Amino acid sequence: MLEQLEQLYTDSLNALQEADGTAVLDTWYKDTLGRKGSIYLMTRQVGQLNKEERPAFGQRINVVKNELEAAYQARLSELKAKELESQIASSAIDVTLPGRPLPQGRLHVITQTLRDIYRIFGDMGFQIYRSPDVETDAFNFELLNFPPHHPAREMQDSFYTENPDVILRTHTSAGQIRAMRDYHPEPVRVILPGMCYRNEQITTRSSIQFTQVEGLAVGHNISMADLKGTLTEFARRLFGSNRQTRFRASYFPFTEPSAEMDVTCFLCDGKGCPVCKQTGWLEILGSGMVHPTVLRNGGYDPEIYTGFAFGLGPERIAMLKYGIDDIRQFWANDLRFLQQF
Ligand code: DAH
């Protein structure tokens, strides 16, 4: 019987070496070391031996069992490695192929321009203040010193809602009152970015929808010199230090005095060209000292507080900066345009 065991041992080892896949190996294991496998069956036969032979046989069968178990484990990991290898080889990636390009997104040119503006004013201590796109007539006009039939309303024809007092804001100036009412009597230094809406003829230079960035600073001893210094520095940081600026007197109902700021033309550098209508200058913003009535409407005593405000159009700034000749491009969603920035 011992011979039978040795025979089984060598046969099993051979079969193990011949197994050429993990599936075959599984069967081998069941047949040999499994619950009803050949080793088990052999153990059952111990009873047929006489007493003296039993211990030696028992010992040997244990050794054989352990050896087979170890040989099985070794063969198993060998075959697994082989299978993995061939799997890798058959599904191999050709690393020399060029990669598939991922379409890369980018920020809209106006978002980029807005971020430039935020950064510059942020460095000067202005916080961003958000105010609603849908406004009341009071915030958009009346509290800014535009009485109901004031001719300055003509320039900002509004989109009305079904409620006659509720309109889409025509300018970000509407948020000035909200910011002042939130902060007074503390000083305030904010910029208010956002979309504005006007019922206008759509042309290359005007659209029914555009962004604005409003600025507002209210406090003690704020003067026209602060306005000029702040806006001149802004223009230098945005357009470069060799860009010159000038202020021209203007009119807005909510500022007194009012001024518009021009920068030297980007195309001709101030020499005069069709874009700047031969003047050498391009207008980039409106500004002024906050009107006493507006300060009062915001909750500040105009005897104690003064302030300046300004409003600029990022589309206009981007048009000047990049030489874009049609404002409708910004929101037409044409990738051929957008991907240039
Ligand atoms: N709200 C004006 C407009 O849309 C721009 C403006 C001018 C804003 C002067 C101001 C300002 O804050 O002081 O035309």
Coordinates of C-alpha atoms and ligand atoms in Angstrom, one line a residue:
M1 CA 0.0 0.0 0.0
L2 CA 2.9 2.3 0.7
E3 CA 3.9 1.6 -2.9
Q4 CA 0.5 2.6 -4.0
L5 CA 0.9 5.8 -2.1
E6 CA 4.2 6.6 -3.7
Q7 CA 2.8 5.9 -7.1
L8 CA -0.1 8.2 -6.4
Y9 CA 2.4 10.8 -5.2
T10 CA 4.5 10.8 -8.4
D11 CA 1.4 10.5 -10.7
S12 CA -0.1 13.5 -9.0
L13 CA 3.1 15.6 -9.2
N14 CA 3.3 14.8 -12.9
A15 CA -0.3 15.6 -13.5
L16 CA 0.3 18.9 -11.7
Q17 CA 3.1 19.8 -14.0
E18 CA 1.0 18.9 -17.0
A19 CA -1.9 21.1 -15.9
D20 CA -1.7 24.0 -18.3
G21 CA -4.4 26.3 -16.9
T22 CA -6.0 27.3 -13.6
A23 CA -9.2 25.5 -14.6
V24 CA -7.4 22.2 -15.1
L25 CA -5.6 22.9 -11.8
D26 CA -8.9 23.2 -10.0
T27 CA -10.0 19.8 -11.2
W28 CA -6.7 18.4 -10.2
Y29 CA -7.1 19.8 -6.7
K30 CA -10.6 18.3 -6.3
D31 CA -9.5 14.9 -7.5
T32 CA -6.4 14.8 -5.4
L33 CA -6.6 16.8 -2.3
G34 CA -10.4 17.4 -2.3
R35 CA -12.9 16.0 0.2
K36 CA -13.4 12.9 -1.9
G37 CA -10.0 13.0 -3.6
S38 CA -7.5 10.2 -4.0
I39 CA -5.5 11.1 -0.9
Y40 CA -8.6 11.0 1.2
L41 CA -9.6 7.6 -0.2
M42 CA -6.1 6.3 0.5
T43 CA -6.4 7.5 4.2
R44 CA -9.6 5.5 4.4
Q45 CA -7.7 2.4 3.5
V46 CA -5.5 2.6 6.6
G47 CA -7.8 0.2 8.3
Q48 CA -6.7 -2.6 6.0
L49 CA -3.2 -2.4 7.2
N50 CA -2.0 -4.3 10.2
K51 CA -1.2 -2.3 13.3
E52 CA 2.6 -2.1 12.9
E53 CA 2.4 -0.7 9.5
R54 CA -0.1 2.0 10.3
P55 CA 2.1 4.7 11.9
A56 CA 4.6 4.7 9.1
F57 CA 1.9 4.9 6.5
G58 CA 0.1 7.6 8.4
Q59 CA 3.2 9.7 8.7
R60 CA 4.0 9.2 5.0
I61 CA 0.6 10.1 3.9
N62 CA 0.7 13.3 5.9
V63 CA 4.0 14.3 4.3
V64 CA 2.7 13.5 0.8
K65 CA -0.3 15.5 1.5
N66 CA 1.7 18.6 2.6
E67 CA 4.1 18.2 -0.3
L68 CA 1.3 18.0 -2.8
E69 CA -0.4 21.0 -1.2
A70 CA 2.8 23.0 -1.5
A71 CA 3.4 21.9 -5.1
Y72 CA -0.2 22.8 -5.9
Q73 CA 0.3 26.4 -4.5
A74 CA 3.5 26.8 -6.4
R75 CA 2.0 25.6 -9.7
L76 CA -1.1 27.8 -9.1
S77 CA 0.9 31.0 -8.8
E78 CA 3.0 30.0 -11.8
L79 CA 0.0 29.5 -13.9
K80 CA -1.7 32.7 -12.7
A81 CA 1.3 34.7 -13.6
K82 CA 1.4 33.1 -17.0
E83 CA -2.3 33.8 -17.6
L84 CA -1.9 37.4 -16.5
E85 CA 1.0 37.8 -18.8
S86 CA -0.8 36.5 -21.8
Q87 CA -3.8 38.6 -20.9
I88 CA -1.7 41.7 -20.9
A89 CA 0.0 40.7 -24.1
S90 CA -3.3 40.2 -25.9
S91 CA -4.9 43.4 -24.7
A92 CA -1.7 45.4 -24.9
I93 CA -2.0 49.2 -25.3
D94 CA 0.2 50.6 -28.0
V95 CA 1.9 53.3 -26.1
T96 CA 3.4 54.7 -29.3
L97 CA 0.0 55.7 -30.6
P98 CA -0.8 59.4 -30.2
G99 CA -3.3 60.1 -27.4
R100 CA -6.8 61.1 -28.1
P101 CA -7.1 64.9 -27.5
L102 CA -9.5 65.8 -24.7
P103 CA -11.6 68.9 -25.7
Q104 CA -10.3 71.6 -23.3
G105 CA -12.7 74.1 -21.9
R106 CA -11.8 77.7 -21.2
L107 CA -13.2 80.8 -19.6
H108 CA -15.4 83.0 -21.7
V109 CA -13.6 86.2 -22.7
I110 CA -15.9 88.3 -20.6
T111 CA -15.3 86.1 -17.6
Q112 CA -11.6 86.6 -18.1
T113 CA -12.1 90.3 -18.4
L114 CA -14.3 90.4 -15.3
R115 CA -11.7 88.5 -13.3
D116 CA -9.0 91.0 -14.4
I117 CA -11.3 93.8 -13.1
Y118 CA -12.1 92.0 -9.8
R119 CA -8.4 91.4 -9.2
I120 CA -7.4 95.0 -9.7
F121 CA -10.2 96.5 -7.6
G122 CA -9.8 93.7 -5.1
D123 CA -6.2 94.8 -4.6
M124 CA -7.5 98.3 -3.9
G125 CA -9.8 97.1 -1.2
F126 CA -13.1 96.8 -3.1
Q127 CA -15.4 93.9 -2.3
I128 CA -17.8 92.2 -4.7
Y129 CA -21.4 93.0 -3.9
R130 CA -24.1 91.0 -5.8
S131 CA -27.4 92.6 -6.5
P132 CA -30.4 91.3 -8.4
D133 CA -30.9 91.4 -12.2
V134 CA -34.7 91.9 -11.7
E135 CA -35.2 95.2 -10.0
T136 CA -37.9 97.6 -9.0
D137 CA -38.3 100.9 -10.8
A138 CA -37.4 102.5 -7.5
F139 CA -33.9 101.0 -7.2
N140 CA -33.2 101.2 -10.9
F141 CA -34.4 104.8 -11.4
E142 CA -36.2 106.8 -8.7
L143 CA -33.8 106.3 -5.8
L144 CA -30.9 107.2 -8.2
N145 CA -32.5 110.5 -8.8
F146 CA -34.4 109.7 -12.1
P147 CA -37.9 110.9 -11.4
P148 CA -40.7 109.2 -13.5
H149 CA -40.5 111.5 -16.5
H150 CA -36.8 112.4 -16.4
P151 CA -35.4 112.6 -19.9
A152 CA -32.3 110.5 -18.9
R153 CA -34.6 107.5 -18.7
E154 CA -34.9 107.7 -22.5
M155 CA -31.4 106.4 -22.8
Q156 CA -32.2 103.3 -20.9
D157 CA -35.4 101.8 -22.3
S158 CA -36.3 99.0 -20.0
F159 CA -37.8 95.5 -20.4
Y160 CA -40.9 95.5 -18.2
T161 CA -42.5 92.5 -16.5
E162 CA -46.2 92.1 -16.0
N163 CA -45.8 94.1 -12.9
P164 CA -45.2 97.6 -14.0
D165 CA -42.9 98.4 -11.1
V166 CA -40.7 95.4 -11.8
I167 CA -38.1 95.6 -14.6
L168 CA -34.9 94.0 -15.7
R169 CA -32.2 96.3 -14.5
T170 CA -30.8 98.6 -17.2
H171 CA -27.6 99.2 -15.3
T172 CA -25.8 97.9 -12.2
S173 CA -26.2 101.3 -10.6
A174 CA -29.4 99.9 -9.1
G175 CA -27.3 98.0 -6.7
Q176 CA -25.7 101.1 -5.3
I177 CA -28.7 101.8 -3.1
R178 CA -28.8 98.2 -1.9
A179 CA -25.2 98.2 -1.0
M180 CA -25.5 101.6 0.9
R181 CA -28.6 100.5 2.8
D182 CA -26.7 97.3 3.8
Y183 CA -23.6 99.0 5.0
H184 CA -24.6 102.5 6.3
P185 CA -23.4 104.2 8.4
E186 CA -20.1 102.3 7.9
P187 CA -18.0 103.3 4.9
V188 CA -18.5 101.1 1.8
R189 CA -16.1 100.2 -1.0
V190 CA -17.7 97.7 -3.4
I191 CA -17.9 96.7 -7.0
L192 CA -21.1 95.3 -8.4
P193 CA -20.8 93.1 -11.5
G194 CA -23.6 91.7 -13.5
M195 CA -25.8 91.5 -16.5
C196 CA -27.9 94.5 -17.6
Y197 CA -30.8 94.6 -20.1
R198 CA -32.0 97.4 -22.4
N199 CA -34.6 97.4 -25.0
E200 CA -32.3 98.6 -27.8
Q201 CA -31.8 98.1 -31.4
I202 CA -29.2 95.3 -31.7
T203 CA -26.2 96.5 -33.7
T204 CA -22.5 95.9 -33.8
R205 CA -22.1 98.4 -30.9
S206 CA -25.2 97.8 -28.8
S207 CA -27.0 94.8 -27.5
I208 CA -30.1 94.1 -25.4
Q209 CA -28.0 92.3 -22.9
F210 CA -24.5 93.1 -21.6
T211 CA -22.4 93.1 -18.4
Q212 CA -21.4 96.1 -16.3
V213 CA -19.2 96.6 -13.3
E214 CA -20.3 99.3 -11.0
G215 CA -18.1 100.8 -8.4
L216 CA -19.0 102.6 -5.2
A217 CA -17.0 104.1 -2.4
V218 CA -18.7 106.1 0.4
G219 CA -17.0 107.4 3.5
H220 CA -15.4 110.5 5.1
N221 CA -13.4 112.9 3.1
I222 CA -13.8 111.1 -0.2
S223 CA -13.1 113.5 -3.0
M224 CA -12.9 113.8 -6.8
A225 CA -9.1 113.3 -6.3
D226 CA -9.8 109.8 -5.0
L227 CA -12.1 109.1 -7.9
K228 CA -9.4 110.2 -10.4
G229 CA -6.6 108.4 -8.6
T230 CA -8.5 105.1 -8.3
L231 CA -9.7 105.0 -11.9
T232 CA -6.4 106.2 -13.4
E233 CA -4.6 103.5 -11.5
F234 CA -7.2 100.9 -12.6
A235 CA -6.7 101.8 -16.3
R236 CA -2.9 101.6 -15.8
R237 CA -3.1 98.2 -14.3
L238 CA -5.6 96.9 -16.9
F239 CA -4.1 98.3 -20.0
G240 CA -0.5 98.9 -19.1
S241 CA 1.3 101.8 -17.6
N242 CA 1.9 103.6 -20.9
R243 CA -1.8 104.0 -21.5
Q244 CA -2.9 107.6 -20.9
T245 CA -6.2 108.6 -19.4
R246 CA -8.3 111.8 -19.4
F247 CA -11.6 112.9 -17.8
R248 CA -14.3 114.7 -19.6
A249 CA -17.3 116.4 -17.9
S250 CA -20.5 114.5 -18.4
Y251 CA -24.0 114.2 -16.9
F252 CA -25.7 111.4 -14.9
P253 CA -28.6 112.1 -12.6
F254 CA -27.0 110.1 -9.7
T255 CA -23.7 111.9 -9.7
E256 CA -22.6 115.5 -9.3
P257 CA -20.2 116.4 -10.8
S258 CA -20.1 113.6 -13.4
A259 CA -17.2 112.6 -15.7
E260 CA -16.4 110.1 -18.4
M261 CA -12.9 108.6 -18.6
D262 CA -11.1 108.0 -21.9
V263 CA -8.0 106.1 -22.5
T264 CA -5.7 106.6 -25.5
C265 CA -6.7 104.5 -28.5
F266 CA -5.3 101.0 -28.7
L267 CA -5.1 100.9 -32.4
C268 CA -3.4 104.2 -33.2
D269 CA -1.8 104.9 -29.8
G270 CA -3.5 108.3 -29.7
K271 CA -2.6 109.4 -33.2
G272 CA -6.2 109.2 -34.6
C273 CA -7.8 106.5 -36.6
P274 CA -11.4 105.4 -37.6
V275 CA -12.0 103.4 -34.4
C276 CA -11.4 106.5 -32.2
K277 CA -13.0 108.7 -34.8
Q278 CA -9.7 110.5 -35.2
T279 CA -9.7 111.8 -31.6
G280 CA -7.0 109.4 -30.3
W281 CA -9.2 108.6 -27.3
L282 CA -11.7 105.9 -26.4
E283 CA -14.3 106.2 -23.7
I284 CA -14.3 103.4 -21.2
L285 CA -16.5 104.4 -18.2
G286 CA -18.8 106.9 -16.6
S287 CA -18.2 108.2 -13.1
G288 CA -18.9 110.9 -10.6
M289 CA -19.3 112.0 -7.0
V290 CA -22.4 110.4 -5.6
H291 CA -25.3 112.9 -5.6
P292 CA -26.4 114.0 -2.1
T293 CA -29.9 112.8 -2.8
V294 CA -28.6 109.4 -3.7
L295 CA -26.5 109.3 -0.5
R296 CA -29.5 110.2 1.5
N297 CA -31.6 107.5 -0.2
G298 CA -28.8 105.0 0.7
G299 CA -29.0 106.0 4.4
Y300 CA -26.0 108.4 4.6
D301 CA -26.1 112.0 5.8
P302 CA -24.6 113.9 2.8
E303 CA -23.4 116.6 5.2
I304 CA -21.1 114.0 6.7
Y305 CA -20.4 111.5 4.0
T306 CA -19.2 111.8 0.4
G307 CA -18.5 109.2 -2.2
F308 CA -17.7 108.4 -5.8
A309 CA -19.1 105.9 -8.2
F310 CA -18.4 104.6 -11.6
G311 CA -19.8 102.2 -14.2
L312 CA -17.9 100.3 -16.9
G313 CA -18.7 97.8 -19.6
P314 CA -16.5 94.7 -19.7
E315 CA -17.7 94.0 -23.3
R316 CA -16.5 97.4 -24.4
I317 CA -13.2 96.9 -22.6
A318 CA -12.7 93.5 -24.2
M319 CA -13.6 95.0 -27.6
L320 CA -11.0 97.6 -27.2
K321 CA -8.4 95.3 -25.8
Y322 CA -8.7 92.6 -28.4
G323 CA -9.9 94.6 -31.4
I324 CA -13.4 92.9 -31.5
D325 CA -15.6 94.9 -33.9
D326 CA -19.0 93.3 -33.1
I327 CA -20.6 93.2 -29.7
R328 CA -23.0 90.5 -30.8
Q329 CA -20.2 88.0 -30.9
F330 CA -19.9 87.8 -27.1
W331 CA -23.2 86.0 -26.6
A332 CA -23.7 84.3 -30.0
N333 CA -22.0 81.1 -28.7
D334 CA -19.9 80.6 -31.8
L335 CA -16.9 78.5 -30.8
R336 CA -14.8 79.9 -33.7
F337 CA -15.0 83.3 -31.9
L338 CA -14.8 82.0 -28.3
Q339 CA -11.8 79.8 -28.9
Q340 CA -9.7 82.7 -29.8
F341 CA -9.4 83.9 -26.2
Ligands
DAH1 N1 -25.1 103.6 -15.0 C1 -24.4 104.3 -16.1 C2 -24.9 103.7 -17.4 O1 -25.2 102.6 -17.4 C3 -22.9 104.3 -15.9 C4 -22.5 105.0 -14.7 C5 -22.1 106.4 -14.9 C6 -22.4 104.4 -13.5 C7 -21.7 107.1 -13.8 C8 -21.9 105.2 -12.4 C9 -21.6 106.5 -12.6 O2 -21.8 104.7 -11.2 O3 -21.1 107.2 -11.5 O4 -24.8 104.4 -18.4

